[in-house]
C-alpha cells in the first residue's frame, strides 16, 4: 500500500518562506510523477506544480511560478516544495499526489494522495 505523508506546514508572515515535504512509503518514488495541489476553504482543489519521474522536469501553475520550486530526492523517497514570497492567497491545505501516468493538472489523474498539511500566511 502506497502512502504519502506531508509535513512542514505552519504559520508564516507575508513575504516569508516555507518548505513542505512529502514522504512516500510502500513504493519507489522514481516510479511516480509527483504533484502538489492545494485547497482553500470553500474552493476546489487546484494544481500547484509537478515533477516528473526520472528527469525531474517541473511544471507550475501561473499563480506560483517563479516563487515555488519543486524537487525530489529519489534515494530518500521524498518530494519537496520550497515556497517563497508567500502571500495570503497561498493560505490552503497543501496535498501531494502520485501518478503512474503522464503529467496532469487534473485531480482525477492521480492514484495516491496524502492527507495534507496546513499552510497559513498572515498579513
Short mmCIF file of C-alpha atoms in Angstrom, two decimals:
data_model
loop_
_atom_site.label_atom_id
_atom_site.label_comp_id
_atom_site.label_asym_id
_atom_site.label_seq_id
_atom_site.Cartn_x
_atom_site.Cartn_y
_atom_site.Cartn_z
CA UNK A 1 0.00 0.00 0.00
CA UNK A 2 1.50 3.29 -1.11
CA UNK A 3 1.24 6.06 1.45
CA UNK A 4 2.08 9.74 1.16
CA UNK A 5 2.64 11.88 4.23
CA UNK A 6 3.03 15.66 4.03
CA UNK A 7 4.83 17.74 6.62
CA UNK A 8 6.36 21.17 7.07
CA UNK A 9 3.26 23.33 7.04
CA UNK A 10 2.73 26.09 9.53
CA UNK A 11 2.20 29.79 10.07
CA UNK A 12 4.34 32.29 8.18
CA UNK A 13 4.17 36.04 7.63
CA UNK A 14 3.56 37.64 4.26
CA UNK A 15 6.77 37.61 2.26
CA UNK A 16 8.18 34.70 4.20
CA UNK A 17 9.20 31.22 3.12
CA UNK A 18 8.29 27.67 3.96
CA UNK A 19 9.27 24.22 2.72
CA UNK A 20 6.78 21.37 2.68
CA UNK A 21 7.77 17.73 2.28
CA UNK A 22 6.06 14.59 1.04
CA UNK A 23 7.42 11.25 2.21
CA UNK A 24 6.48 8.20 0.16
CA UNK A 25 6.32 4.70 1.65
CA UNK A 26 5.21 1.36 0.25
CA UNK A 27 6.57 2.21 -3.17
CA UNK A 28 9.51 3.63 -5.06
CA UNK A 29 9.35 7.36 -5.65
CA UNK A 30 11.02 7.10 -9.05
CA UNK A 31 8.03 5.10 -10.31
CA UNK A 32 5.70 8.08 -9.98
CA UNK A 33 5.24 11.54 -11.24
CA UNK A 34 4.54 13.71 -8.22
CA UNK A 35 2.29 16.72 -7.95
CA UNK A 36 1.37 19.31 -5.37
CA UNK A 37 -2.19 20.58 -5.07
CA UNK A 38 -3.76 22.99 -2.62
CA UNK A 39 -7.25 23.66 -1.37
CA UNK A 40 -8.53 26.74 0.42
CA UNK A 41 -11.81 26.72 2.39
CA UNK A 42 -14.83 26.73 0.10
CA UNK A 43 -12.73 26.31 -3.03
CA UNK A 44 -11.90 23.39 -5.28
CA UNK A 45 -8.57 21.65 -5.09
CA UNK A 46 -6.19 23.29 -7.54
CA UNK A 47 -2.98 22.25 -9.22
CA UNK A 48 0.19 23.88 -7.92
CA UNK A 49 3.07 22.03 -9.56
CA UNK A 50 4.53 18.74 -10.77
CA UNK A 51 7.85 16.95 -11.07
CA UNK A 52 8.45 14.08 -13.47
CA UNK A 53 9.57 10.56 -12.58
CA UNK A 54 13.11 10.42 -13.89
CA UNK A 55 14.25 13.64 -15.47
CA UNK A 56 12.88 15.85 -12.70
CA UNK A 57 11.20 18.23 -15.13
CA UNK A 58 8.88 20.63 -13.33
CA UNK A 59 5.66 22.42 -14.21
CA UNK A 60 3.95 25.14 -12.21
CA UNK A 61 0.66 26.94 -12.07
CA UNK A 62 0.94 30.56 -13.16
CA UNK A 63 -0.04 31.70 -9.67
CA UNK A 64 3.12 30.23 -8.11
CA UNK A 65 5.58 30.33 -11.00
CA UNK A 66 8.90 31.96 -10.02
CA UNK A 67 8.01 31.67 -6.32
CA UNK A 68 7.71 27.93 -5.69
CA UNK A 69 10.29 25.25 -6.51
CA UNK A 70 9.62 21.51 -6.50
CA UNK A 71 12.41 18.97 -6.13
CA UNK A 72 12.71 15.26 -5.46
CA UNK A 73 15.20 13.01 -3.72
CA UNK A 74 14.56 9.51 -5.01
CA UNK A 75 17.08 7.99 -2.61
CA UNK A 76 15.06 9.36 0.31
CA UNK A 77 11.66 8.77 -1.32
CA UNK A 78 10.79 12.38 -0.60
CA UNK A 79 9.44 15.28 -2.64
CA UNK A 80 9.87 18.87 -1.53
CA UNK A 81 8.31 22.18 -2.40
CA UNK A 82 10.09 25.37 -1.43
CA UNK A 83 7.66 28.27 -1.19
CA UNK A 84 8.98 31.83 -1.23
CA UNK A 85 7.37 35.27 -1.22
CA UNK A 86 4.25 33.86 0.36
CA UNK A 87 1.07 35.90 0.49
CA UNK A 88 -2.44 35.47 1.84
CA UNK A 89 -3.62 33.85 -1.39
CA UNK A 90 -1.29 30.94 -0.65
CA UNK A 91 -3.16 30.01 2.52
CA UNK A 92 -4.50 26.49 1.98
CA UNK A 93 -4.09 22.84 2.81
CA UNK A 94 -1.31 21.51 0.61
CA UNK A 95 -1.52 17.95 -0.70
CA UNK A 96 0.95 15.79 -2.56
CA UNK A 97 -0.22 13.23 -5.09
CA UNK A 98 1.33 10.45 -7.18
CA UNK A 99 0.56 9.16 -10.66
CA UNK A 100 1.93 6.37 -12.81
CA UNK A 101 0.60 8.13 -15.89
CA UNK A 102 1.66 11.33 -17.61
CA UNK A 103 1.71 14.76 -16.02
CA UNK A 104 -1.72 16.23 -15.49
CA UNK A 105 -3.28 19.25 -13.84
CA UNK A 106 -6.43 17.23 -13.11
CA UNK A 107 -7.19 15.90 -9.64
CA UNK A 108 -8.65 12.66 -11.01
CA UNK A 109 -5.42 11.76 -12.80
CA UNK A 110 -3.66 10.89 -9.54
CA UNK A 111 -3.68 7.50 -7.87
CA UNK A 112 -2.47 8.31 -4.36
CA UNK A 113 -2.92 11.27 -2.05
CA UNK A 114 -1.59 12.43 1.26
CA UNK A 115 -3.79 13.91 3.97
CA UNK A 116 -2.40 17.39 3.57
CA UNK A 117 -0.50 19.96 5.60
CA UNK A 118 -1.88 23.38 6.52
CA UNK A 119 -0.07 26.49 5.36
CA UNK A 120 -1.30 29.78 6.78
CA UNK A 121 0.11 33.12 5.65
CA UNK A 122 -0.65 36.06 7.92
CA UNK A 123 -0.55 39.71 6.92
#
